[in-house]
C-alpha angles and dihedrals in degrees: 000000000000107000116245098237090052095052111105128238141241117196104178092035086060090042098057102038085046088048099045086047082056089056107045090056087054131107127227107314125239130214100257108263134175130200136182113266126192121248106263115236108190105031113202111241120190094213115129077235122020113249135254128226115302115240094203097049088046089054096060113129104259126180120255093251114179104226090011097172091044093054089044120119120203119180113188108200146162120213119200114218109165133351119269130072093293097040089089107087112204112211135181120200130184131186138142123289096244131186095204116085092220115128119248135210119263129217122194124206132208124198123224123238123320091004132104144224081267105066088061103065097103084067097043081049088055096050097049097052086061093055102266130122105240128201139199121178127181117241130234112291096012140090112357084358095064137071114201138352094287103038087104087053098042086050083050098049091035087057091052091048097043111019085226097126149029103212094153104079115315102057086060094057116059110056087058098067096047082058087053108043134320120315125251107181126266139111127035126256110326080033085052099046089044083053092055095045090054085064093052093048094046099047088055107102094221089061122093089213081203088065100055113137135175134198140160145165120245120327077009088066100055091060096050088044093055089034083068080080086085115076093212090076101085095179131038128190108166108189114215089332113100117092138140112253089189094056094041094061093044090044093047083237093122088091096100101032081053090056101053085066105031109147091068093054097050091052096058094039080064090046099054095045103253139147099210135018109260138157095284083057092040088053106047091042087054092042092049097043101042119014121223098359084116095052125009102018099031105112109267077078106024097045085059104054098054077078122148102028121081113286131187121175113196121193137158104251085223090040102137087198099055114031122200098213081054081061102048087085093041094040089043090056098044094054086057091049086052096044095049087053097052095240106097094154087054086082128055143175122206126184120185107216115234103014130106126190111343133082118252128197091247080066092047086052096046085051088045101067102030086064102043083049093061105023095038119084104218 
């Protein structure tokens, strides 16, 4: 048999493919609308106990702005994506307040599980301080599109029951790119939300829709690492987010991803008649959730493709959820992508010794400059 690493890619081949997946599991598309939204000013966080303020996100590097939060912009906005109740993507973008008319770079960020776009302002904070635009949406059944403190692991469980949704990862990608840019056709919904929101951001005439970057943490980076499918993304930085699901089910390493979502696993453990959650389970959630992250889109195939634009990959070096032996196919493959397209330091792993699965400001830094060094005009 071929071995994994040797077989070629072929990156518009898995786009498309990605991207006409994400459109057969929509609902009837809208003409792409926006509309003025109010600051929120209790956002709803699904944590057994809300969060405090994150050190690593409070230690991003931020321009010394005299009457920063004077010159501070904040746009409150929904953007409409497709019809039905999540179709309504909140975002909350902050920039400075400038006088030139040049266009300036964008960053989207994207919240890890059971946030929401708020708890990333001090980044957003950060960005825009440096002169970018800097975005934070809420994902699908989280933040202002969410009810209550279980509505993210209903949607989870209803999607292994009915098959009606794709909450997980590829129902959030996809409206972002469509603000950002036009769609092509790749991930599922948060793919498809972050595609729509690529041809918002891309239509705003402040927006240099070349210097268009995405990065989040967790489940955060998953999004950012499938929203890549999109073109219109110039730079990617998932943040412990990037595994391989495939690996992870052959190397009996699936044990703590499957923990962070738990609910969904054990309803389908009592489905399929099991005692215990196992791989048989682990593989027919994942197949049924989100179709194909455990075979043509896992990242032996998706991390490629995002050849040739900047890529970083951060991870702990200890992280259980996303284990670094599950990325040696998916990083060797990529090297080759890169090499063959004469931009080897446009890809980079980095693998903070001793952590596990958490982002440190060591990783905030490391983001940081990989995306001023490409997003940034020196």
């Amino acid at each position: 048999m071929e071995k994994a690493e040797s077989i070629p890619i072929d990156a518009e081949k898995i786009r498309c493919e990605f991207f006409n997946f994400l459109r057969s599991k929509r609902s009837a598309e809208v003409p792409l609308t926006v509309e003025h939204a109010q600051p929120v000013l209790n956002p709803l966080y699904q944590d057994d106990k809300p969060p405090t303020n994150s050190e690593a996100m409070e230690s991003c590097p931020k321009a010394n702005v005299e009457n920063f939060k004077k010159l501070l912009k904040e746009e409150n906005l929904y953007l409409y994506t497709e019809a039905g109740e999540q179709g309504r993507l909140p975002l909350l973008i902050l920039s400075m307040k400038e006088s030139d008319n040049e266009n300036r770079p964008a960053v989207v960020f994207l919240h890890s599980t059971r946030k929401c776009k708020e708890w990333l302002r001090p980044l957003l904070e950060a960005y825009a301080s440096r002169g970018y635009i800097a975005i934070g949406i809420d994902s699908r059944y989280h933040g202002e599109r969410a009810s209550s403190k279980t509505t993210y692991r209903d949607a989870l469980v209803s999607s292994w029951k009915n098959g009606d949704t794709m909450p997980f990862i590829f129902d959030t990608v996809i409206p972002v790119l469509d603000f950002l840019f036009a769609i092509s056709s790749m991930l599922t919904v948060l793919a498809w939300d972050l595609i729509k929101l690529a041809d918002y951001l891309t239509q705003r005439e402040d927006i240099d829709p070349t210097r268009i970057g995405i990065t989040g943490e967790s489940l955060g980076g998953m999004h950012a690492w499938y929203a890549a499918a999109d073109t219109r993304y110039k730079v990617i930085v998932p943040i412990i987010g990037v595994q391989g699901f495939r690996w992870a089910i052959e190397n009996d390493k699936w044990q703590a991803r499957v923990g962070s979502i738990k609910a969904v696993f054990e309803e389908a453990r009592t489905d399929l008649g099991k005692s215990t959650i196992d791989k048989e389970v682990v593989e027919k959630v994942w197949d049924r959730i989100a179709p194909g992250l455990a075979s043509q889109f896992d990242s032996p195939y998706t991390i490629p493709a995002i050849a040739p634009r900047p890529l970083l990959i951060i991870n702990g070096a200890e992280d259980p959820r996303c284990p670094l032996a599950g990325l040696e196919i998916p990083k060797a493959r990529a090297r080759k992508a890169y090499a063959e397209a004469n931009c080897s330091d446009n890809f980079k792993v980095v693998a903070e010794p001793g952590i596990g699965h958490q982002m440190t400001p060591f990783m905030v830094k490391e983001a940081s400059d990989w995306l001023d060094k490409f997003l940034l005009k020196q």
